[in-house]
Each structure stands twice: as structure tokens, then as C-alpha cells.
Coordinates of N, CA and C in Angstrom, one line a residue:
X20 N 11.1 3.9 1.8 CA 10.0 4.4 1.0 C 8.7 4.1 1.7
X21 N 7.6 5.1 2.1 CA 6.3 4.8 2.5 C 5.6 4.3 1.6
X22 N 4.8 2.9 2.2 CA 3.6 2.6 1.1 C 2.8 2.5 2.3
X23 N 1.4 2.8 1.7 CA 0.0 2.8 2.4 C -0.6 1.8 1.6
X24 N -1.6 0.8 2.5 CA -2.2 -0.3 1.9 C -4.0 -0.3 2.6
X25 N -4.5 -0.3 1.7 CA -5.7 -0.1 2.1 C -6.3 -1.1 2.9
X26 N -7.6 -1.9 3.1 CA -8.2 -2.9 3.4 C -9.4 -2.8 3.6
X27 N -10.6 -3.3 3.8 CA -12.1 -3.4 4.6 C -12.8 -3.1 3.4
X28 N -12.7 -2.4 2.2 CA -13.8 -2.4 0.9 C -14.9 -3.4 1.0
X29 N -15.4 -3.1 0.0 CA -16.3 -4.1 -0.4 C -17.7 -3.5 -0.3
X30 N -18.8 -4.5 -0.5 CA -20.2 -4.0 -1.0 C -21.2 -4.2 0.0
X31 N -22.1 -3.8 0.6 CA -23.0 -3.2 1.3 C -24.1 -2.5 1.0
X32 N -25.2 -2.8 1.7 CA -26.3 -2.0 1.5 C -26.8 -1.0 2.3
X33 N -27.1 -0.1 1.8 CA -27.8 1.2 2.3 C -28.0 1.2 3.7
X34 N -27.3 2.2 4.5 CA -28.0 2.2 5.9 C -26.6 1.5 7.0
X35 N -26.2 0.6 6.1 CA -25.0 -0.7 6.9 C -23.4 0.2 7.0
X36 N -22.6 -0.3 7.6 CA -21.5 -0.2 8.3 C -20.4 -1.1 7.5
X37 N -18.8 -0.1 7.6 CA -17.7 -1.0 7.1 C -16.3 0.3 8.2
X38 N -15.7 -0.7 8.3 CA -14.6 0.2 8.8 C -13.1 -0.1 7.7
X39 N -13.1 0.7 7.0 CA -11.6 1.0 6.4 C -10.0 1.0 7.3
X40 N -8.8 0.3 7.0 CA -7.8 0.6 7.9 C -6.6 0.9 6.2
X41 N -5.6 1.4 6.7 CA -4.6 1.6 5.6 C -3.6 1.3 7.1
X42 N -2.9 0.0 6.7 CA -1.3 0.4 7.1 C -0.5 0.6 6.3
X43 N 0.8 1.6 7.4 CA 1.7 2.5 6.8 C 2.9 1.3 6.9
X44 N 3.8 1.0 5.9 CA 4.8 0.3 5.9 C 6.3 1.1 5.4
X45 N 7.6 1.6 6.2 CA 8.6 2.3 5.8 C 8.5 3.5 6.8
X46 N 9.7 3.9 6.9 CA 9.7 5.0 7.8 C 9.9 6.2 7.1
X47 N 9.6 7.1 8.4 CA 9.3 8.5 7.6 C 10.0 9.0 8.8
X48 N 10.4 10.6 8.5 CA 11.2 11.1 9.5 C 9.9 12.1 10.3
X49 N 8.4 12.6 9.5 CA 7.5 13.3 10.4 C 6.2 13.0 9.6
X50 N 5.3 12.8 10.5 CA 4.4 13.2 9.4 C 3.1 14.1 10.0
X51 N 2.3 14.8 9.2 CA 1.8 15.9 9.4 C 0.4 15.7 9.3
X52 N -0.3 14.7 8.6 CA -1.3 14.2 8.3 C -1.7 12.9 7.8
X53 N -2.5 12.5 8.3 CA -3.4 11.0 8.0 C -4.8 11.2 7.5
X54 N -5.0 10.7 5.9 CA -6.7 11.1 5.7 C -7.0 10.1 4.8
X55 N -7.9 10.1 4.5 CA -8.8 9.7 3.6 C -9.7 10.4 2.6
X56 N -9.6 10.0 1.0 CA -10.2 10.7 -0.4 C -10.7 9.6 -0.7
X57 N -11.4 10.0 -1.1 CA -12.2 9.2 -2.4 C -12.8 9.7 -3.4
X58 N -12.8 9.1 -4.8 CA -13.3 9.0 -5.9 C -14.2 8.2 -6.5
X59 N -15.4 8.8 -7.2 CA -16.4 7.9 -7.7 C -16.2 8.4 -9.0
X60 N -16.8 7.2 -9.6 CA -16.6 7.3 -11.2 C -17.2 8.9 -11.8
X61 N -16.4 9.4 -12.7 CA -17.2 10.4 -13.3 C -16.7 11.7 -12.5
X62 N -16.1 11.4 -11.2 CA -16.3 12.8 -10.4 C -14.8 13.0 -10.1
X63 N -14.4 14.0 -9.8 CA -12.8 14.2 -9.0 C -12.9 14.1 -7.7
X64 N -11.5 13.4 -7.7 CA -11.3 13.4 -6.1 C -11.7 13.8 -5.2
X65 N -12.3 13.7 -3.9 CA -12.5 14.4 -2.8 C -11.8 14.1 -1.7
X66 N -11.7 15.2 -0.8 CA -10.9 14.7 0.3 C -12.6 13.7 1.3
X67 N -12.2 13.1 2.6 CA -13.4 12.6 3.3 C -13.1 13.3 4.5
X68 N -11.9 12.2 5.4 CA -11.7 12.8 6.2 C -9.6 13.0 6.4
X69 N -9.3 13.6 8.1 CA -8.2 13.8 8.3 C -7.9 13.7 9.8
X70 N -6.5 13.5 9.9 CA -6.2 13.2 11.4 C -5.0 14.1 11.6
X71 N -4.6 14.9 12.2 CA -3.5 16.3 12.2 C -2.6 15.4 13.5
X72 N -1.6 16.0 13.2 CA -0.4 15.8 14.3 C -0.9 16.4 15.6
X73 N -1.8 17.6 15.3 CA -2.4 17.9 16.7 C -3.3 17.0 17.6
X74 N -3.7 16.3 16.7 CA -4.7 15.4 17.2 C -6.5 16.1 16.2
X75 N -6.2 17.3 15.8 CA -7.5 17.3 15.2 C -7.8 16.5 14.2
X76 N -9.2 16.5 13.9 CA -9.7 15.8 12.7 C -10.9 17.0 11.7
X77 N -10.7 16.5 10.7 CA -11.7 17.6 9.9 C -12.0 16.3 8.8
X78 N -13.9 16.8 8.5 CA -14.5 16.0 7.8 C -15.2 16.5 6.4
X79 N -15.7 16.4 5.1 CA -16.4 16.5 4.6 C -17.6 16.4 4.5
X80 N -18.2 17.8 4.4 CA -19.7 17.9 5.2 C -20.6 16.3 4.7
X81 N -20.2 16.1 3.6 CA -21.4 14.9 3.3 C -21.2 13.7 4.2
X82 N -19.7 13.6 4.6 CA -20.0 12.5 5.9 C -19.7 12.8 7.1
X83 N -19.8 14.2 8.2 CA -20.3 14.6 9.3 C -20.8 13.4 10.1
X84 N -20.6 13.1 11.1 CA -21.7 12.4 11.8 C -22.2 11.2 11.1
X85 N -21.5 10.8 10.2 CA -21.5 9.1 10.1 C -20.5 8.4 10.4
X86 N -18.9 9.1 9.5 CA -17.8 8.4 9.3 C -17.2 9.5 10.5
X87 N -16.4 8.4 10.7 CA -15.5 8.9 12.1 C -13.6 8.6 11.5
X88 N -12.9 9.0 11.7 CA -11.5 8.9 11.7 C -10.8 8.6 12.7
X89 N -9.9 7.8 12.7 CA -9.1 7.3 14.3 C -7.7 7.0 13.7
X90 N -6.5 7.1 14.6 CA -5.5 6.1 14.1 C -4.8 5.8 15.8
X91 N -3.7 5.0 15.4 CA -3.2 4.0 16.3 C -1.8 5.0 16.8
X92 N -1.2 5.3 17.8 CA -0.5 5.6 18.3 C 1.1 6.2 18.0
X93 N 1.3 5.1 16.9 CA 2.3 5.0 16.1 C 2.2 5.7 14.4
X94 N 1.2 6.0 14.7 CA 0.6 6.3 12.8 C 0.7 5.7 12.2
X95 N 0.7 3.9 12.5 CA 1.1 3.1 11.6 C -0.5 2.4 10.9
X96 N -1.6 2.8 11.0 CA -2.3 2.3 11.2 C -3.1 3.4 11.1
X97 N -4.1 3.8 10.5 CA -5.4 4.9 10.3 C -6.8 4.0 9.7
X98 N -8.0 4.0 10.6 CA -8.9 3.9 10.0 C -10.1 5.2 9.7
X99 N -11.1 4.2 9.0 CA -12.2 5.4 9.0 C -13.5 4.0 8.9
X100 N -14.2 4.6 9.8 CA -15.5 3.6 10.5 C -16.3 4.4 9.6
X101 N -16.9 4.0 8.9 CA -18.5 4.4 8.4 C -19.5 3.8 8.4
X102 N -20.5 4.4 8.9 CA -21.9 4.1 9.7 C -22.9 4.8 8.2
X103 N -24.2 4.4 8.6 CA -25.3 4.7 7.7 C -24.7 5.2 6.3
X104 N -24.2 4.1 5.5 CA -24.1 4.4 4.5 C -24.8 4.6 3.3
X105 N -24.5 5.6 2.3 CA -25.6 5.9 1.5 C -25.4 5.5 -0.2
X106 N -25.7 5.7 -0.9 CA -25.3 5.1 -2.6 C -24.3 6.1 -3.0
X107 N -24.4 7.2 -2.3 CA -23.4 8.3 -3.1 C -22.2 7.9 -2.7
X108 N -22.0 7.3 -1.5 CA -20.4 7.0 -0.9 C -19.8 6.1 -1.7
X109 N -20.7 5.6 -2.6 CA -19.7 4.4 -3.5 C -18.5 4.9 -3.9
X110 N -17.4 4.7 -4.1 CA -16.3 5.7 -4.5 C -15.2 4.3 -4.6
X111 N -14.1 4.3 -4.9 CA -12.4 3.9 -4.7 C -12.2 5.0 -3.3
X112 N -11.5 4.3 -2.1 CA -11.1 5.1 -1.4 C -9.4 5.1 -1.3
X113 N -9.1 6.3 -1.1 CA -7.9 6.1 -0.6 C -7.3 6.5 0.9
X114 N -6.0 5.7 0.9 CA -5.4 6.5 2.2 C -4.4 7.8 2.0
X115 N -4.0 8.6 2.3 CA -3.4 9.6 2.2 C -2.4 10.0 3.3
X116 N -0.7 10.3 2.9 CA -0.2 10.5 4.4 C 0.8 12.2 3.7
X117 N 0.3 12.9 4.4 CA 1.3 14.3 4.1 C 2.7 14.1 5.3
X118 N 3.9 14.3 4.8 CA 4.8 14.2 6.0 C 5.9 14.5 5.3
X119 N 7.1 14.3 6.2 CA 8.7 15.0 5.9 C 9.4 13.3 5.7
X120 N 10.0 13.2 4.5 CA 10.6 11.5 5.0 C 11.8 11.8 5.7
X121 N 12.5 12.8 4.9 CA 13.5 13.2 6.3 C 14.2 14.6 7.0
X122 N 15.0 15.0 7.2 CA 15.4 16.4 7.5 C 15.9 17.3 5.8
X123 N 16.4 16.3 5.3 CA 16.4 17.4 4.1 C 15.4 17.9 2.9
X124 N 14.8 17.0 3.2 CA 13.6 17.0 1.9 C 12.7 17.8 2.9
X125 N 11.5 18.2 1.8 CA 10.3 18.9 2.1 C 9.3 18.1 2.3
X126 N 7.8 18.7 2.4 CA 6.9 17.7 2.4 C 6.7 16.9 1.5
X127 N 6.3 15.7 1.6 CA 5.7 15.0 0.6 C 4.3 14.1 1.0
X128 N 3.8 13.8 -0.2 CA 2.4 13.1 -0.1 C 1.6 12.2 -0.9
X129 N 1.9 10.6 0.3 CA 1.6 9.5 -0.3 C 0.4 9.3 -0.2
X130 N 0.1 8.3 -1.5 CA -1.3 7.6 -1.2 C -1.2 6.1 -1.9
X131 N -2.4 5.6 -1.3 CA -2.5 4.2 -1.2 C -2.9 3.5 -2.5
X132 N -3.4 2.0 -2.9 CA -3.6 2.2 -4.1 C -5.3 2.3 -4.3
X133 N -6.0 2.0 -3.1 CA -7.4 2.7 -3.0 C -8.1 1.2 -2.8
X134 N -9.1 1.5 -2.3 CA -10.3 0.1 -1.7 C -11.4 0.2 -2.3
X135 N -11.9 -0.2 -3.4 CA -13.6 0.2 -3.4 C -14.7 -0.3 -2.6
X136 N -15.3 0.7 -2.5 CA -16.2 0.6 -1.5 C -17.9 1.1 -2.5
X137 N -18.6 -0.1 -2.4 CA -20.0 -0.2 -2.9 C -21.3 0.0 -2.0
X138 N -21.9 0.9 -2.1 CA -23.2 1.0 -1.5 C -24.2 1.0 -2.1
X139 N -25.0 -0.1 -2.1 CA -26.0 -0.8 -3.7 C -27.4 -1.5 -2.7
X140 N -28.6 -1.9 -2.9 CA -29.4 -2.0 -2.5 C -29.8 -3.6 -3.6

């Protein structure tokens, strides 16, 4: 069974930097994507970012060119670095992994139990 575990949360002021990591623990027979959502109170989910099997990544426009997405070789390991943070990014984040656990099953798609992350002045 895959579990994703978040890490790096916490609170910060405006403008400052945190890097998020989720490791992946349990095997999986593929997996198709690595990302990151988050939720702030009051609002639904959003996705942030993602990391494709191809190697692409795709972002949501609000954090373009701050937050960056990376993972480790093995996909055991995904972060997300975020630079000039703003008050709107306060959210619960999570990790997110789309994948096959094995040849007979179909996709499926876990997530983590989420990190909050505070940007407060």
C-alpha cells in the first residue's frame, strides 16, 4: 500500500522561502504523476504543481515563477521549493501520486495527509 508523508510546513513571513518534501513509502507497479494541491480554508482544493513520467511539469498560474517542482530519481521523494511567498499561499498542502499499483488494477490516486503551510506577517 502507498503512503505519502508530507514534511517542511510551517509559518513564515511574506516574501520568505520553505521547501516541502513528501516521501513515498510501498511500492507501486507505475506511476504516472507526482504533484502537489492545496487547500485554504473556505476554498476547494487546488491543484499547485506536477511532475509527469515524461519529465514535464505544469504549474498553477498563481505560483509560476516562484514555486518550482523536483523529485528524486526513484519517485521516492518529490519536493516543491517555494520562494517569495505571499498570504494567499497559506493553505494545508498536499502530496499527490497518480499511478498503476499493479498490472491488474487501473489507475489510482493517493494523497498525503497534508502540511500546513502559514504565510503571516
Amino acid at each position: 500500500q502507498v503512503q505519502l508523508v508530507e514534511s517542511g510546513g510551517g509559518l513564515v513571513q511574506p516574501g520568505e522561502s520553505l521547501t516541502l518534501s513528501c516521501t513515498r513509502s510501498g511500492s507501486i507497479f507505475s506511476i504516472d504523476v507526482m504533484g502537489w494541491s492545496r487547500q485554504a480554508p473556505g476554498k476547494e482544493r487546488e491543484l499547485v504543481a506536477t511532475v509527469h513520467r515524461g519529465g514535464g511539469t505544469n504549474y498553477a498560474d498563481s505560483v509560476k515563477g516562484r514555486f518550482t517542482i523536483s523529485r528524486d530519481n526513484g519517485w521516492n521523494t518529490v519536493y516543491l521549493q517555494m520562494n517569495r511567498l505571499k498570504p494567499e499561499d497559506t493553505a494545508v498542502y498536499y502530496c499527490d501520486l497518480i499511478g498503476y499499483p499493479n498490472r491488474q488494477r487501473g489507475v489510482v490516486t493517493y494523497s498525503g495527509q497534508g502540511t500546513q503551510v502559514t504565510v503571516s506577517s
